[in-house]
PDB file of C-alpha atoms in Angstrom:
ATOM      1  CA  UNK A   1       0.000   0.000   0.000  1.00 88.00           C
ATOM      2  CA  UNK A   2       1.286   3.442  -0.933  1.00 92.00           C
ATOM      3  CA  UNK A   3       1.886   6.168   1.651  1.00 95.00           C
ATOM      4  CA  UNK A   4       0.126   9.529   2.006  1.00 96.00           C
ATOM      5  CA  UNK A   5       1.385  12.131   4.447  1.00 95.00           C
ATOM      6  CA  UNK A   6      -1.200  14.543   5.884  1.00 96.00           C
ATOM      7  CA  UNK A   7       0.780  17.627   6.836  1.00 94.00           C
ATOM      8  CA  UNK A   8      -2.002  19.990   7.942  1.00 94.00           C
ATOM      9  CA  UNK A   9      -4.221  18.127  10.400  1.00 94.00           C
ATOM     10  CA  UNK A  10      -5.724  20.703  12.801  1.00 91.00           C
ATOM     11  CA  UNK A  11      -5.857  20.207  16.540  1.00 92.00           C
ATOM     12  CA  UNK A  12      -9.426  20.399  17.806  1.00 94.00           C
ATOM     13  CA  UNK A  13     -10.573  22.407  20.802  1.00 92.00           C
ATOM     14  CA  UNK A  14     -12.045  20.686  23.853  1.00 91.00           C
ATOM     15  CA  UNK A  15     -15.712  21.063  22.909  1.00 89.00           C
ATOM     16  CA  UNK A  16     -15.214  19.782  19.370  1.00 91.00           C
ATOM     17  CA  UNK A  17     -13.097  16.873  20.601  1.00 95.00           C
ATOM     18  CA  UNK A  18     -15.811  15.814  23.021  1.00 94.00           C
ATOM     19  CA  UNK A  19     -18.455  16.086  20.306  1.00 93.00           C
ATOM     20  CA  UNK A  20     -16.413  13.885  17.961  1.00 96.00           C
ATOM     21  CA  UNK A  21     -15.824  11.407  20.809  1.00 97.00           C
ATOM     22  CA  UNK A  22     -19.571  11.174  21.359  1.00 96.00           C
ATOM     23  CA  UNK A  23     -20.254  10.727  17.656  1.00 97.00           C
ATOM     24  CA  UNK A  24     -17.647   7.965  17.386  1.00 98.00           C
ATOM     25  CA  UNK A  25     -19.150   6.168  20.384  1.00 97.00           C
ATOM     26  CA  UNK A  26     -22.623   6.347  18.863  1.00 96.00           C
ATOM     27  CA  UNK A  27     -21.320   4.967  15.560  1.00 97.00           C
ATOM     28  CA  UNK A  28     -19.595   2.063  17.299  1.00 97.00           C
ATOM     29  CA  UNK A  29     -22.716   1.151  19.257  1.00 95.00           C
ATOM     30  CA  UNK A  30     -25.078   1.548  16.297  1.00 95.00           C
ATOM     31  CA  UNK A  31     -24.473  -2.114  15.478  1.00 94.00           C
ATOM     32  CA  UNK A  32     -21.798  -4.377  14.014  1.00 94.00           C
ATOM     33  CA  UNK A  33     -23.678  -4.533  10.710  1.00 96.00           C
ATOM     34  CA  UNK A  34     -22.984  -0.843  10.012  1.00 97.00           C
ATOM     35  CA  UNK A  35     -19.479  -0.899   8.578  1.00 98.00           C
ATOM     36  CA  UNK A  36     -19.798   1.222   5.434  1.00 98.00           C
ATOM     37  CA  UNK A  37     -21.237   4.589   6.405  1.00 98.00           C
ATOM     38  CA  UNK A  38     -21.910   7.527   4.106  1.00 98.00           C
ATOM     39  CA  UNK A  39     -21.782  11.066   5.465  1.00 97.00           C
ATOM     40  CA  UNK A  40     -23.684  13.723   3.564  1.00 95.00           C
ATOM     41  CA  UNK A  41     -25.542  16.995   4.145  1.00 94.00           C
ATOM     42  CA  UNK A  42     -28.416  19.055   2.764  1.00 92.00           C
ATOM     43  CA  UNK A  43     -26.210  21.622   1.060  1.00 88.00           C
ATOM     44  CA  UNK A  44     -22.604  22.736   0.716  1.00 86.00           C
ATOM     45  CA  UNK A  45     -20.530  24.309   3.497  1.00 86.00           C
ATOM     46  CA  UNK A  46     -22.143  22.441   6.401  1.00 89.00           C
ATOM     47  CA  UNK A  47     -18.863  20.877   7.538  1.00 89.00           C
ATOM     48  CA  UNK A  48     -19.539  17.404   6.177  1.00 93.00           C
ATOM     49  CA  UNK A  49     -15.942  16.710   5.131  1.00 93.00           C
ATOM     50  CA  UNK A  50     -14.623  18.080   8.438  1.00 94.00           C
ATOM     51  CA  UNK A  51     -16.881  15.758  10.448  1.00 96.00           C
ATOM     52  CA  UNK A  52     -16.047  12.770   8.234  1.00 97.00           C
ATOM     53  CA  UNK A  53     -12.305  13.210   8.626  1.00 97.00           C
ATOM     54  CA  UNK A  54     -12.281  13.722  12.371  1.00 97.00           C
ATOM     55  CA  UNK A  55     -14.719  10.860  12.941  1.00 98.00           C
ATOM     56  CA  UNK A  56     -12.390   8.617  10.911  1.00 98.00           C
ATOM     57  CA  UNK A  57      -9.400   9.914  12.862  1.00 98.00           C
ATOM     58  CA  UNK A  58     -11.113   9.169  16.190  1.00 98.00           C
ATOM     59  CA  UNK A  59     -12.198   5.660  15.225  1.00 98.00           C
ATOM     60  CA  UNK A  60      -8.637   4.960  14.072  1.00 98.00           C
ATOM     61  CA  UNK A  61      -7.244   6.186  17.409  1.00 98.00           C
ATOM     62  CA  UNK A  62      -9.477   3.640  19.146  1.00 98.00           C
ATOM     63  CA  UNK A  63      -7.760   0.810  17.284  1.00 98.00           C
ATOM     64  CA  UNK A  64     -10.225   0.281  14.439  1.00 98.00           C
ATOM     65  CA  UNK A  65      -8.928  -0.031  10.899  1.00 98.00           C
ATOM     66  CA  UNK A  66     -10.615   2.789   8.995  1.00 98.00           C
ATOM     67  CA  UNK A  67     -10.826   3.615   5.297  1.00 98.00           C
ATOM     68  CA  UNK A  68     -11.958   7.128   4.401  1.00 98.00           C
ATOM     69  CA  UNK A  69     -13.310   7.262   0.846  1.00 97.00           C
ATOM     70  CA  UNK A  70     -13.427  10.713  -0.713  1.00 95.00           C
ATOM     71  CA  UNK A  71     -16.440  10.392  -3.012  1.00 94.00           C
ATOM     72  CA  UNK A  72     -17.181  14.060  -3.668  1.00 88.00           C
ATOM     73  CA  UNK A  73     -15.970  13.579  -7.232  1.00 85.00           C
ATOM     74  CA  UNK A  74     -17.004  17.025  -8.489  1.00 78.00           C
ATOM     75  CA  UNK A  75     -15.655  19.247  -5.712  1.00 78.00           C
ATOM     76  CA  UNK A  76     -13.245  17.596  -3.308  1.00 84.00           C
ATOM     77  CA  UNK A  77     -11.384  19.675  -0.722  1.00 83.00           C
ATOM     78  CA  UNK A  78      -9.479  16.883   0.968  1.00 88.00           C
ATOM     79  CA  UNK A  79      -6.019  17.006  -0.635  1.00 87.00           C
ATOM     80  CA  UNK A  80      -5.659  20.790  -0.343  1.00 89.00           C
ATOM     81  CA  UNK A  81      -7.237  21.098   3.133  1.00 93.00           C
ATOM     82  CA  UNK A  82      -4.946  18.546   4.779  1.00 94.00           C
ATOM     83  CA  UNK A  83      -1.941  19.191   2.537  1.00 94.00           C
ATOM     84  CA  UNK A  84      -1.837  15.544   1.433  1.00 94.00           C
ATOM     85  CA  UNK A  85       1.444  14.502  -0.184  1.00 94.00           C
ATOM     86  CA  UNK A  86       2.304  11.216  -1.895  1.00 93.00           C
ATOM     87  CA  UNK A  87       5.339   9.776  -3.605  1.00 87.00           C
ATOM     88  CA  UNK A  88       4.646   9.529  -7.301  1.00 88.00           C
ATOM     89  CA  UNK A  89       1.422  10.518  -9.076  1.00 90.00           C
ATOM     90  CA  UNK A  90      -1.742  10.851  -7.021  1.00 92.00           C
ATOM     91  CA  UNK A  91      -4.197   8.197  -8.164  1.00 95.00           C
ATOM     92  CA  UNK A  92      -7.743   7.981  -6.877  1.00 95.00           C
ATOM     93  CA  UNK A  93     -11.208   6.559  -7.285  1.00 95.00           C
ATOM     94  CA  UNK A  94     -11.910   8.123 -10.673  1.00 94.00           C
ATOM     95  CA  UNK A  95      -8.727   6.500 -12.026  1.00 94.00           C
ATOM     96  CA  UNK A  96      -9.778   3.108 -10.696  1.00 95.00           C
ATOM     97  CA  UNK A  97     -13.377   3.328 -11.929  1.00 94.00           C
ATOM     98  CA  UNK A  98     -12.145   4.431 -15.348  1.00 92.00           C
ATOM     99  CA  UNK A  99      -9.973   1.311 -15.527  1.00 93.00           C
ATOM    100  CA  UNK A 100      -6.637   3.116 -15.399  1.00 93.00           C
ATOM    101  CA  UNK A 101      -5.314   1.321 -12.302  1.00 95.00           C
ATOM    102  CA  UNK A 102      -6.039  -1.411  -9.752  1.00 96.00           C
ATOM    103  CA  UNK A 103      -7.795  -1.009  -6.406  1.00 96.00           C
ATOM    104  CA  UNK A 104      -4.497  -1.506  -4.575  1.00 95.00           C
ATOM    105  CA  UNK A 105      -3.074   1.539  -6.357  1.00 96.00           C
ATOM    106  CA  UNK A 106      -5.575   3.978  -4.849  1.00 96.00           C
ATOM    107  CA  UNK A 107      -5.504   2.857  -1.195  1.00 97.00           C
ATOM    108  CA  UNK A 108      -3.119   5.040   0.791  1.00 97.00           C
ATOM    109  CA  UNK A 109      -1.840   4.366   4.274  1.00 97.00           C
ATOM    110  CA  UNK A 110      -1.522   7.680   6.121  1.00 97.00           C
ATOM    111  CA  UNK A 111       0.755   8.963   8.865  1.00 97.00           C
ATOM    112  CA  UNK A 112      -2.228   8.552  11.224  1.00 97.00           C
ATOM    113  CA  UNK A 113      -2.137   5.035  12.617  1.00 97.00           C
ATOM    114  CA  UNK A 114      -4.959   2.741  11.394  1.00 98.00           C
ATOM    115  CA  UNK A 115      -6.295   5.368   8.962  1.00 98.00           C
ATOM    116  CA  UNK A 116      -6.188   4.807   5.209  1.00 98.00           C
ATOM    117  CA  UNK A 117      -7.619   7.006   2.477  1.00 97.00           C
ATOM    118  CA  UNK A 118      -8.889   6.721  -1.082  1.00 97.00           C
ATOM    119  CA  UNK A 119      -8.764  10.187  -2.707  1.00 95.00           C
ATOM    120  CA  UNK A 120     -10.918  11.109  -5.681  1.00 94.00           C
ATOM    121  CA  UNK A 121      -8.095  11.340  -8.213  1.00 90.00           C
ATOM    122  CA  UNK A 122      -9.101  13.725 -10.968  1.00 85.00           C
ATOM    123  CA  UNK A 123     -12.300  15.706 -10.565  1.00 81.00           C
ATOM    124  CA  UNK A 124     -14.987  14.868 -13.101  1.00 83.00           C
ATOM    125  CA  UNK A 125     -18.047  16.759 -14.300  1.00 80.00           C
ATOM    126  CA  UNK A 126     -20.293  13.764 -14.936  1.00 85.00           C
ATOM    127  CA  UNK A 127     -19.636  11.524 -11.940  1.00 88.00           C
ATOM    128  CA  UNK A 128     -22.902   9.577 -11.868  1.00 89.00           C
ATOM    129  CA  UNK A 129     -21.918   6.916 -14.454  1.00 91.00           C
ATOM    130  CA  UNK A 130     -18.815   6.097 -12.404  1.00 92.00           C
ATOM    131  CA  UNK A 131     -20.770   5.821  -9.150  1.00 93.00           C
ATOM    132  CA  UNK A 132     -23.456   3.754 -10.868  1.00 92.00           C
ATOM    133  CA  UNK A 133     -20.918   1.268 -12.214  1.00 94.00           C
ATOM    134  CA  UNK A 134     -20.294  -2.289 -11.093  1.00 95.00           C
ATOM    135  CA  UNK A 135     -16.767  -1.164 -10.277  1.00 96.00           C
ATOM    136  CA  UNK A 136     -17.938   1.148  -7.500  1.00 96.00           C
ATOM    137  CA  UNK A 137     -20.246  -1.461  -5.994  1.00 96.00           C
ATOM    138  CA  UNK A 138     -17.448  -4.033  -6.119  1.00 97.00           C
ATOM    139  CA  UNK A 139     -15.002  -1.612  -4.532  1.00 97.00           C
ATOM    140  CA  UNK A 140     -17.332  -0.974  -1.609  1.00 97.00           C
ATOM    141  CA  UNK A 141     -17.852  -4.698  -1.039  1.00 97.00           C
ATOM    142  CA  UNK A 142     -14.117  -5.305  -1.075  1.00 97.00           C
ATOM    143  CA  UNK A 143     -13.385  -2.469   1.344  1.00 98.00           C
ATOM    144  CA  UNK A 144     -16.126  -3.684   3.690  1.00 97.00           C
ATOM    145  CA  UNK A 145     -14.274  -6.979   4.034  1.00 97.00           C
ATOM    146  CA  UNK A 146     -10.893  -5.358   4.660  1.00 97.00           C
ATOM    147  CA  UNK A 147     -11.669  -2.644   7.215  1.00 98.00           C
ATOM    148  CA  UNK A 148     -13.621  -2.266  10.436  1.00 98.00           C
ATOM    149  CA  UNK A 149     -15.157   0.965   9.151  1.00 98.00           C
ATOM    150  CA  UNK A 150     -15.432   2.546   5.709  1.00 98.00           C
ATOM    151  CA  UNK A 151     -16.513   6.204   5.910  1.00 98.00           C
ATOM    152  CA  UNK A 152     -17.614   7.756   2.627  1.00 98.00           C
ATOM    153  CA  UNK A 153     -17.510  11.528   2.256  1.00 96.00           C
ATOM    154  CA  UNK A 154     -20.339  12.084  -0.249  1.00 94.00           C
ATOM    155  CA  UNK A 155     -21.635  15.259  -1.926  1.00 91.00           C
ATOM    156  CA  UNK A 156     -24.632  17.067  -0.424  1.00 92.00           C
ATOM    157  CA  UNK A 157     -27.945  15.402  -1.241  1.00 91.00           C
ATOM    158  CA  UNK A 158     -29.614  18.675  -2.108  1.00 73.00           C
ATOM    159  CA  UNK A 159     -26.971  19.610  -4.688  1.00 70.00           C
ATOM    160  CA  UNK A 160     -26.445  16.536  -6.907  1.00 73.00           C
ATOM    161  CA  UNK A 161     -27.850  13.027  -7.176  1.00 85.00           C
ATOM    162  CA  UNK A 162     -24.494  11.358  -6.420  1.00 91.00           C
ATOM    163  CA  UNK A 163     -25.166  10.836  -2.710  1.00 92.00           C
ATOM    164  CA  UNK A 164     -28.316   8.826  -3.390  1.00 91.00           C
ATOM    165  CA  UNK A 165     -26.355   6.509  -5.671  1.00 93.00           C
ATOM    166  CA  UNK A 166     -23.536   6.124  -3.139  1.00 95.00           C
ATOM    167  CA  UNK A 167     -26.044   5.334  -0.380  1.00 96.00           C
ATOM    168  CA  UNK A 168     -27.223   2.262  -2.288  1.00 95.00           C
ATOM    169  CA  UNK A 169     -23.814   0.720  -1.617  1.00 96.00           C
ATOM    170  CA  UNK A 170     -23.562   1.629   2.081  1.00 97.00           C
ATOM    171  CA  UNK A 171     -24.876   0.080   5.293  1.00 98.00           C
ATOM    172  CA  UNK A 172     -26.010   3.388   6.770  1.00 97.00           C
ATOM    173  CA  UNK A 173     -26.023   7.162   6.418  1.00 97.00           C
ATOM    174  CA  UNK A 174     -25.206  10.070   8.717  1.00 97.00           C
ATOM    175  CA  UNK A 175     -26.531  13.524   7.836  1.00 96.00           C
ATOM    176  CA  UNK A 176     -24.404  16.491   8.897  1.00 95.00           C
ATOM    177  CA  UNK A 177     -26.698  19.437   9.668  1.00 94.00           C
ATOM    178  CA  UNK A 178     -25.502  23.016  10.030  1.00 89.00           C
ATOM    179  CA  UNK A 179     -26.939  24.403  13.261  1.00 85.00           C
ATOM    180  CA  UNK A 180     -29.599  27.099  12.822  1.00 80.00           C
ATOM    181  CA  UNK A 181     -29.233  27.411   9.038  1.00 84.00           C
ATOM    182  CA  UNK A 182     -30.886  24.339   7.483  1.00 88.00           C
ATOM    183  CA  UNK A 183     -34.621  24.690   7.082  1.00 90.00           C
ATOM    184  CA  UNK A 184     -36.882  21.942   8.386  1.00 90.00           C
ATOM    185  CA  UNK A 185     -38.345  21.219   4.941  1.00 91.00           C
ATOM    186  CA  UNK A 186     -34.848  20.893   3.454  1.00 90.00           C
ATOM    187  CA  UNK A 187     -33.991  18.213   5.989  1.00 91.00           C
ATOM    188  CA  UNK A 188     -37.302  16.422   5.414  1.00 92.00           C
ATOM    189  CA  UNK A 189     -36.660  16.379   1.654  1.00 92.00           C
ATOM    190  CA  UNK A 190     -33.164  14.948   2.160  1.00 92.00           C
ATOM    191  CA  UNK A 191     -34.486  12.337   4.566  1.00 93.00           C
ATOM    192  CA  UNK A 192     -37.156  11.215   2.105  1.00 93.00           C
ATOM    193  CA  UNK A 193     -34.696  11.051  -0.773  1.00 92.00           C
ATOM    194  CA  UNK A 194     -32.260   8.909   1.217  1.00 94.00           C
ATOM    195  CA  UNK A 195     -35.049   6.615   2.428  1.00 93.00           C
ATOM    196  CA  UNK A 196     -35.861   5.818  -1.190  1.00 93.00           C
ATOM    197  CA  UNK A 197     -32.391   4.303  -1.606  1.00 93.00           C
ATOM    198  CA  UNK A 198     -33.057   1.704   1.082  1.00 94.00           C
ATOM    199  CA  UNK A 199     -30.007   2.806   3.085  1.00 95.00           C
ATOM    200  CA  UNK A 200     -30.900   3.294   6.782  1.00 96.00           C
ATOM    201  CA  UNK A 201     -30.368   6.758   8.242  1.00 96.00           C
ATOM    202  CA  UNK A 202     -28.386   6.281  11.444  1.00 96.00           C
ATOM    203  CA  UNK A 203     -28.929   9.848  12.621  1.00 95.00           C
ATOM    204  CA  UNK A 204     -27.725  13.406  12.278  1.00 94.00           C
ATOM    205  CA  UNK A 205     -24.640  15.243  13.448  1.00 93.00           C
ATOM    206  CA  UNK A 206     -25.446  18.823  14.429  1.00 91.00           C
ATOM    207  CA  UNK A 207     -22.487  20.928  13.354  1.00 90.00           C
ATOM    208  CA  UNK A 208     -21.241  24.479  13.988  1.00 84.00           C
ATOM    209  CA  UNK A 209     -22.965  24.746  17.355  1.00 82.00           C
ATOM    210  CA  UNK A 210     -21.930  27.584  19.664  1.00 75.00           C
ATOM    211  CA  UNK A 211     -20.795  25.946  22.901  1.00 65.00           C
ATOM    212  CA  UNK A 212     -20.252  29.128  24.919  1.00 62.00           C
ATOM    213  CA  UNK A 213     -23.515  28.716  26.785  1.00 52.00           C
ATOM    214  CA  UNK A 214     -22.652  25.132  27.734  1.00 50.00           C
ATOM    215  CA  UNK A 215     -18.996  25.291  28.700  1.00 54.00           C
ATOM    216  CA  UNK A 216     -19.747  27.348  31.794  1.00 50.00           C
ATOM    217  CA  UNK A 217     -22.007  24.607  33.146  1.00 49.00           C
ATOM    218  CA  UNK A 218     -20.698  21.948  35.472  1.00 46.00           C
ATOM    219  CA  UNK A 219     -22.074  19.084  33.386  1.00 40.00           C
TER     220      UNK A 219
END
């Protein structure tokens, strides 16, 4: 397996760390059958990729083997955000699904123990045919057998149809919701769309919450 060095991993504050700890615990106790989990949101800029990465990082720190799959094929922020560096050309999921390389070529072991990553490779405009292919379904089945958890960072449901297609190949879904900005009807629409895929919704992660009012309390 090739190596990827993440050179810009931020250190979380106390409140965020505790929130991620709680989320990781809830994921672990959701059931052994939930191994491949998609994380999505209603719209862009709700912190979906942030939550996915730090949840993966936490699960890895607890001794679980974790694969983070970057499946936002149209607009990925992962490589630039975490300053990801590899030796040789960066290959990813689009390269594999297009038949340009093998699955082994796109799995990267990182400098975070127990955490591996599949980047997107080259961004594509029309990603749905790739996600709808037998290659993607086969990849997810293979990863499910190799790792304790496979976390898939998917595009927002309300933006493109990709997330619904990805969900068909996952055991469960988590919806990241931006505190006090997502409308109730938006969330209902996303919930109904995901339910049509047959992929269970495990819950929501409320993001960007102001903790100032809570930190002063004893509990």
